[in-house]
Structure formats: structure tokens, C-alpha cells
């Protein structure tokens, strides 16, 4: 369970909260702009995070999906298992195309 925040129409309060949590990505730098990777900014872009804020998906930042699993402490096994579980669930719904 979690929340998806589309960048389009995001309130200043939500934007500041995501910045404070270090979750919000910005419009691309001049290199991404030169490659047209920022066309139609911020349309079609957003951020999902789980309720515990240990799992994030950035949609259409530089990549189509950037999947992040993290947490405080040293339990890398739990971080990895969360990531693998999420990738498997995503692949069930969006078959990976090679």
C-alpha cells in the first residue's frame, strides 16, 4: 500500500513534503534537455512510495521506471527481498519486453 503523486497539478505542500523526504526529482539538466528527455514536463511523470517510505517508484524521470528499495539500518536482505518482490509484482502486471 502507498500513494502515487503525479507531478502535474502537485500542490506546494505535497511538493515540499516530497522534497523534505528526498523523494522528489527535478526537471532534467541541460544534457537531458538537449536530448529531448524533458519534453512535456511534468506531464506523465510521478512518484509512488509505500506507506513506510521504504519503497519508491519514479515514473518517467530519466528512465521509464526507477525502482528504489531502502531503509535505515543494515538489513540488506530485507531491502533486496522488498525490491525483488516489487519487481516480480510489476512484471506480473506489465510483462517485460526484451
Coordinates of C-alpha atoms in Angstrom, one line a residue, residues 47-81:
X47 CA 6.3 9.3 -7.7
X48 CA 4.9 6.4 -5.8
X49 CA 6.0 5.5 -2.3
X50 CA 4.8 2.8 0.1
X51 CA 3.3 3.8 3.5
X52 CA 6.6 3.0 5.2
X53 CA 8.6 5.2 2.7
X54 CA 11.0 2.3 2.1
X55 CA 10.0 1.7 -1.5
X56 CA 9.8 4.2 -4.3
X57 CA 9.0 4.2 -8.0
X58 CA 9.8 7.3 -10.0
X59 CA 7.8 7.3 -13.3
X60 CA 9.3 8.9 -16.3
X61 CA 12.1 10.7 -14.6
X62 CA 15.1 9.8 -16.8
X63 CA 14.0 6.1 -17.1
X64 CA 10.5 4.9 -17.6
X65 CA 10.6 3.4 -14.1
X66 CA 13.2 3.9 -11.5
X67 CA 12.6 1.4 -8.7
X68 CA 14.2 2.1 -5.3
X69 CA 14.2 0.0 -2.1
X70 CA 15.8 1.4 1.0
X71 CA 15.6 1.6 4.8
X72 CA 17.6 2.6 7.8
X73 CA 20.0 0.1 9.3
X74 CA 22.0 -2.7 7.8
X75 CA 19.4 -5.3 6.8
X76 CA 20.3 -5.6 3.1
X77 CA 18.4 -8.8 2.8
X78 CA 15.1 -7.2 3.6
X79 CA 15.9 -4.3 1.2
X80 CA 16.7 -6.8 -1.5
X81 CA 13.7 -9.0 -0.8

